[in-house]
Amino acid sequence: MNKQKICGLLIFLISPLIGVVLLELFLRKELQLTFTWIMGNIGIFIISTLIFFVIECFLLSIINNYYFSILLSYAFFFTFAVINYYKLNIINEPLLPWDLYFFNQVVDLLPVLYNNLNIAFAIFSLLIIAILTYLILKYAKVSVLKWKGKLSILVISLIILTMFINYPKNFINTFVTKSGASLISWDQKTNQINNGFIVGFLINIPSLYIKEPKNYTYENVMNYINEINYSSNNTYEISGKNPNIVVIMSEAFWELKNLGLNSINPTVDRFKIGNIVSPTFGGGTANVEFEVLTGFSMNHLPGGSIPYQQYISKDIPSLATVLKEKGYNATAIHTYYKYFWNRDEVYQHLGFEKFIGLDDLKNPKYYGDYYVDDYEINSLILDEIKKK
């Protein structure tokens, strides 16, 4: 092995360690905080470094160049780190495994991300990548493995990556547990700070799948239902024609009086009965919809999860199905793209017969640059009521 290959190998072995330090520095923004976290979480740091190294090995088996493998590994991890940074800034929640399910939603939000983008940083990053690519092509374009070596590293790296992804089901779970990594599902921001960027993401992967409870069978569920004593006092009869029922969910609509301020909604105040508490704010609209429409609580699901994207893949009871049994027609209206939050599929599983989305609107009136004015949705509601 010549000096150039030896130098490349040494850099290749050291680069994962440096990469994880830089990832954590990017997350924490202070060198002292970064090294304090590393010294207090050596086990988590080692696991993060190992995952970084396995990704490098996987790329090496394909590219067959130490330096390009390092460059692409850094580009891979720091692309996700930048996405994580902007997601934290916009909705105060880190990047999570289920965010990768619907990449088209990220693309659709690019105009919003652009407004928060540091252009100078982006140009500088691209310039560095271009310079490094040029230097590698000019001075370090050296193949390091024969086909047998590439195949071996490819197979081994894929096996290890698969084991990490399914770590609760194999011996890697022991190392993760002993490292001190622990999922804080109810506070994903703290979870990432405590467990680091890579391991914080890793330990959320099992939440993509929910295990069936013990003794979960149709017969047992029916027995539980039959044991419930329903009171006849809870039955309401409506004389005459059933009234139209309109459920409106507005992200920016909330009770100012809770802060001691004067209400700006006197009409609502006159007819308001009761209060509800939203399971989220600043984003995650689909989870509020999920609770309202199904009656299920987000409290029983992994923190940070999105049922619309992860769990609703077949028909389930909902407010729509209950009302349809009473003779109603169920229509959903949302003035954004139908695919967003997977609504186009989920609404069908929830029993809606019709779904009107942004895709169906012709020349809608906008409020600002990105969002359809509430006037449009009010008009759509009135139109649907008149049709019935």
PDB file of N, CA and C in Angstrom, residues 84-133:
ATOM      1  N   ASN A  84     -33.008  19.614   9.897  1.00  0.00           N
ATOM      2  CA  ASN A  84     -33.353  19.570  11.320  1.00  0.00           C
ATOM      3  C   ASN A  84     -33.311  20.972  11.930  1.00  0.00           C
ATOM      4  N   TYR A  85     -32.296  21.734  11.561  1.00  0.00           N
ATOM      5  CA  TYR A  85     -32.123  23.097  12.087  1.00  0.00           C
ATOM      6  C   TYR A  85     -33.322  23.972  11.728  1.00  0.00           C
ATOM      7  N   TYR A  86     -33.734  23.925  10.475  1.00  0.00           N
ATOM      8  CA  TYR A  86     -34.844  24.778  10.037  1.00  0.00           C
ATOM      9  C   TYR A  86     -36.182  24.283  10.575  1.00  0.00           C
ATOM     10  N   LYS A  87     -36.333  22.983  10.714  1.00  0.00           N
ATOM     11  CA  LYS A  87     -37.574  22.473  11.298  1.00  0.00           C
ATOM     12  C   LYS A  87     -37.697  22.919  12.760  1.00  0.00           C
ATOM     13  N   LEU A  88     -36.580  22.881  13.481  1.00  0.00           N
ATOM     14  CA  LEU A  88     -36.583  23.357  14.866  1.00  0.00           C
ATOM     15  C   LEU A  88     -36.942  24.839  14.933  1.00  0.00           C
ATOM     16  N   ASN A  89     -36.403  25.617  14.002  1.00  0.00           N
ATOM     17  CA  ASN A  89     -36.673  27.056  13.993  1.00  0.00           C
ATOM     18  C   ASN A  89     -38.123  27.376  13.652  1.00  0.00           C
ATOM     19  N   ILE A  90     -38.721  26.576  12.761  1.00  0.00           N
ATOM     20  CA  ILE A  90     -40.061  26.879  12.279  1.00  0.00           C
ATOM     21  C   ILE A  90     -41.141  26.350  13.213  1.00  0.00           C
ATOM     22  N   ILE A  91     -41.031  25.070  13.651  1.00  0.00           N
ATOM     23  CA  ILE A  91     -42.093  24.498  14.489  1.00  0.00           C
ATOM     24  C   ILE A  91     -41.575  23.933  15.811  1.00  0.00           C
ATOM     25  N   ASN A  92     -40.312  24.216  16.139  1.00  0.00           N
ATOM     26  CA  ASN A  92     -39.749  23.840  17.436  1.00  0.00           C
ATOM     27  C   ASN A  92     -39.770  22.329  17.662  1.00  0.00           C
ATOM     28  N   GLU A  93     -39.582  21.564  16.603  1.00  0.00           N
ATOM     29  CA  GLU A  93     -39.534  20.111  16.700  1.00  0.00           C
ATOM     30  C   GLU A  93     -38.447  19.602  15.766  1.00  0.00           C
ATOM     31  N   PRO A  94     -37.627  18.622  16.201  1.00  0.00           N
ATOM     32  CA  PRO A  94     -36.529  18.149  15.358  1.00  0.00           C
ATOM     33  C   PRO A  94     -36.997  17.225  14.234  1.00  0.00           C
ATOM     34  N   LEU A  95     -36.070  16.901  13.366  1.00  0.00           N
ATOM     35  CA  LEU A  95     -36.337  15.949  12.294  1.00  0.00           C
ATOM     36  C   LEU A  95     -36.581  14.565  12.897  1.00  0.00           C
ATOM     37  N   LEU A  96     -37.647  13.891  12.437  1.00  0.00           N
ATOM     38  CA  LEU A  96     -38.028  12.588  12.958  1.00  0.00           C
ATOM     39  C   LEU A  96     -38.158  11.585  11.818  1.00  0.00           C
ATOM     40  N   PRO A  97     -38.024  10.292  12.101  1.00  0.00           N
ATOM     41  CA  PRO A  97     -38.031   9.283  11.018  1.00  0.00           C
ATOM     42  C   PRO A  97     -39.233   9.376  10.103  1.00  0.00           C
ATOM     43  N   TRP A  98     -40.425   9.633  10.670  1.00  0.00           N
ATOM     44  CA  TRP A  98     -41.621   9.638   9.833  1.00  0.00           C
ATOM     45  C   TRP A  98     -41.720  10.880   8.943  1.00  0.00           C
ATOM     46  N   ASP A  99     -40.848  11.868   9.163  1.00  0.00           N
ATOM     47  CA  ASP A  99     -40.821  13.020   8.258  1.00  0.00           C
ATOM     48  C   ASP A  99     -40.368  12.609   6.856  1.00  0.00           C
ATOM     49  N   LEU A 100     -39.635  11.497   6.772  1.00  0.00           N
ATOM     50  CA  LEU A 100     -39.102  11.055   5.488  1.00  0.00           C
ATOM     51  C   LEU A 100     -40.160  10.372   4.630  1.00  0.00           C
ATOM     52  N   TYR A 101     -41.316  10.070   5.202  1.00  0.00           N
ATOM     53  CA  TYR A 101     -42.377   9.401   4.462  1.00  0.00           C
ATOM     54  C   TYR A 101     -42.910  10.245   3.310  1.00  0.00           C
ATOM     55  N   PHE A 102     -42.986  11.556   3.543  1.00  0.00           N
ATOM     56  CA  PHE A 102     -43.643  12.423   2.567  1.00  0.00           C
ATOM     57  C   PHE A 102     -42.705  13.547   2.158  1.00  0.00           C
ATOM     58  N   PHE A 103     -41.732  13.186   1.331  1.00  0.00           N
ATOM     59  CA  PHE A 103     -40.725  14.145   0.889  1.00  0.00           C
ATOM     60  C   PHE A 103     -41.353  15.284   0.094  1.00  0.00           C
ATOM     61  N   ASN A 104     -42.447  14.994  -0.635  1.00  0.00           N
ATOM     62  CA  ASN A 104     -43.076  16.030  -1.448  1.00  0.00           C
ATOM     63  C   ASN A 104     -43.616  17.176  -0.603  1.00  0.00           C
ATOM     64  N   GLN A 105     -43.941  16.902   0.662  1.00  0.00           N
ATOM     65  CA  GLN A 105     -44.403  17.975   1.538  1.00  0.00           C
ATOM     66  C   GLN A 105     -43.264  18.934   1.867  1.00  0.00           C
ATOM     67  N   VAL A 106     -42.053  18.372   2.029  1.00  0.00           N
ATOM     68  CA  VAL A 106     -40.882  19.225   2.285  1.00  0.00           C
ATOM     69  C   VAL A 106     -40.628  20.118   1.078  1.00  0.00           C
ATOM     70  N   VAL A 107     -40.732  19.537  -0.118  1.00  0.00           N
ATOM     71  CA  VAL A 107     -40.532  20.303  -1.347  1.00  0.00           C
ATOM     72  C   VAL A 107     -41.552  21.434  -1.432  1.00  0.00           C
ATOM     73  N   ASP A 108     -42.792  21.154  -1.034  1.00  0.00           N
ATOM     74  CA  ASP A 108     -43.853  22.153  -1.106  1.00  0.00           C
ATOM     75  C   ASP A 108     -43.616  23.303  -0.134  1.00  0.00           C
ATOM     76  N   LEU A 109     -42.868  23.039   0.940  1.00  0.00           N
ATOM     77  CA  LEU A 109     -42.595  24.075   1.936  1.00  0.00           C
ATOM     78  C   LEU A 109     -41.301  24.838   1.659  1.00  0.00           C
ATOM     79  N   LEU A 110     -40.651  24.546   0.531  1.00  0.00           N
ATOM     80  CA  LEU A 110     -39.383  25.204   0.220  1.00  0.00           C
ATOM     81  C   LEU A 110     -39.484  26.733   0.192  1.00  0.00           C
ATOM     82  N   PRO A 111     -40.591  27.316  -0.306  1.00  0.00           N
ATOM     83  CA  PRO A 111     -40.679  28.790  -0.255  1.00  0.00           C
ATOM     84  C   PRO A 111     -40.602  29.338   1.165  1.00  0.00           C
ATOM     85  N   VAL A 112     -41.217  28.620   2.117  1.00  0.00           N
ATOM     86  CA  VAL A 112     -41.160  29.053   3.513  1.00  0.00           C
ATOM     87  C   VAL A 112     -39.736  28.899   4.040  1.00  0.00           C
ATOM     88  N   LEU A 113     -39.093  27.773   3.680  1.00  0.00           N
ATOM     89  CA  LEU A 113     -37.721  27.539   4.127  1.00  0.00           C
ATOM     90  C   LEU A 113     -36.779  28.584   3.529  1.00  0.00           C
ATOM     91  N   TYR A 114     -37.040  28.958   2.293  1.00  0.00           N
ATOM     92  CA  TYR A 114     -36.184  29.933   1.612  1.00  0.00           C
ATOM     93  C   TYR A 114     -36.153  31.256   2.364  1.00  0.00           C
ATOM     94  N   ASN A 115     -37.295  31.644   2.906  1.00  0.00           N
ATOM     95  CA  ASN A 115     -37.366  32.909   3.646  1.00  0.00           C
ATOM     96  C   ASN A 115     -36.525  32.877   4.919  1.00  0.00           C
ATOM     97  N   ASN A 116     -36.263  31.644   5.422  1.00  0.00           N
ATOM     98  CA  ASN A 116     -35.463  31.497   6.639  1.00  0.00           C
ATOM     99  C   ASN A 116     -34.021  31.090   6.343  1.00  0.00           C
ATOM    100  N   LEU A 117     -33.700  30.957   5.054  1.00  0.00           N
ATOM    101  CA  LEU A 117     -32.391  30.443   4.668  1.00  0.00           C
ATOM    102  C   LEU A 117     -31.306  31.513   4.774  1.00  0.00           C
ATOM    103  N   ASN A 118     -30.165  31.088   5.298  1.00  0.00           N
ATOM    104  CA  ASN A 118     -28.993  31.957   5.329  1.00  0.00           C
ATOM    105  C   ASN A 118     -28.275  31.780   3.987  1.00  0.00           C
ATOM    106  N   ILE A 119     -28.479  32.719   3.072  1.00  0.00           N
ATOM    107  CA  ILE A 119     -27.960  32.588   1.714  1.00  0.00           C
ATOM    108  C   ILE A 119     -26.433  32.509   1.708  1.00  0.00           C
ATOM    109  N   ALA A 120     -25.804  33.330   2.526  1.00  0.00           N
ATOM    110  CA  ALA A 120     -24.336  33.345   2.573  1.00  0.00           C
ATOM    111  C   ALA A 120     -23.800  31.981   2.999  1.00  0.00           C
ATOM    112  N   PHE A 121     -24.432  31.389   4.008  1.00  0.00           N
ATOM    113  CA  PHE A 121     -24.001  30.068   4.482  1.00  0.00           C
ATOM    114  C   PHE A 121     -24.189  29.015   3.393  1.00  0.00           C
ATOM    115  N   ALA A 122     -25.313  29.083   2.683  1.00  0.00           N
ATOM    116  CA  ALA A 122     -25.595  28.112   1.631  1.00  0.00           C
ATOM    117  C   ALA A 122     -24.570  28.211   0.504  1.00  0.00           C
ATOM    118  N   ILE A 123     -24.257  29.443   0.092  1.00  0.00           N
ATOM    119  CA  ILE A 123     -23.268  29.639  -0.979  1.00  0.00           C
ATOM    120  C   ILE A 123     -21.892  29.167  -0.537  1.00  0.00           C
ATOM    121  N   PHE A 124     -21.537  29.485   0.704  1.00  0.00           N
ATOM    122  CA  PHE A 124     -20.234  29.069   1.240  1.00  0.00           C
ATOM    123  C   PHE A 124     -20.128  27.536   1.264  1.00  0.00           C
ATOM    124  N   SER A 125     -21.193  26.854   1.689  1.00  0.00           N
ATOM    125  CA  SER A 125     -21.191  25.387   1.763  1.00  0.00           C
ATOM    126  C   SER A 125     -21.024  24.769   0.381  1.00  0.00           C
ATOM    127  N   LEU A 126     -21.759  25.294  -0.589  1.00  0.00           N
ATOM    128  CA  LEU A 126     -21.655  24.774  -1.954  1.00  0.00           C
ATOM    129  C   LEU A 126     -20.267  25.022  -2.538  1.00  0.00           C
ATOM    130  N   LEU A 127     -19.691  26.160  -2.200  1.00  0.00           N
ATOM    131  CA  LEU A 127     -18.344  26.491  -2.680  1.00  0.00           C
ATOM    132  C   LEU A 127     -17.310  25.522  -2.110  1.00  0.00           C
ATOM    133  N   ILE A 128     -17.419  25.217  -0.824  1.00  0.00           N
ATOM    134  CA  ILE A 128     -16.500  24.271  -0.182  1.00  0.00           C
ATOM    135  C   ILE A 128     -16.614  22.900  -0.833  1.00  0.00           C
ATOM    136  N   ILE A 129     -17.848  22.452  -1.069  1.00  0.00           N
ATOM    137  CA  ILE A 129     -18.056  21.147  -1.704  1.00  0.00           C
ATOM    138  C   ILE A 129     -17.438  21.125  -3.101  1.00  0.00           C
ATOM    139  N   ALA A 130     -17.620  22.205  -3.848  1.00  0.00           N
ATOM    140  CA  ALA A 130     -17.064  22.283  -5.203  1.00  0.00           C
ATOM    141  C   ALA A 130     -15.537  22.237  -5.182  1.00  0.00           C
ATOM    142  N   ILE A 131     -14.936  22.972  -4.245  1.00  0.00           N
ATOM    143  CA  ILE A 131     -13.467  22.995  -4.142  1.00  0.00           C
ATOM    144  C   ILE A 131     -12.934  21.615  -3.764  1.00  0.00           C
ATOM    145  N   LEU A 132     -13.568  20.984  -2.782  1.00  0.00           N
ATOM    146  CA  LEU A 132     -13.121  19.651  -2.354  1.00  0.00           C
ATOM    147  C   LEU A 132     -13.273  18.630  -3.475  1.00  0.00           C
ATOM    148  N   THR A 133     -14.363  18.724  -4.220  1.00  0.00           N
ATOM    149  CA  THR A 133     -14.569  17.808  -5.339  1.00  0.00           C
ATOM    150  C   THR A 133     -13.465  17.983  -6.384  1.00  0.00           C
TER     151      THR A 133
END
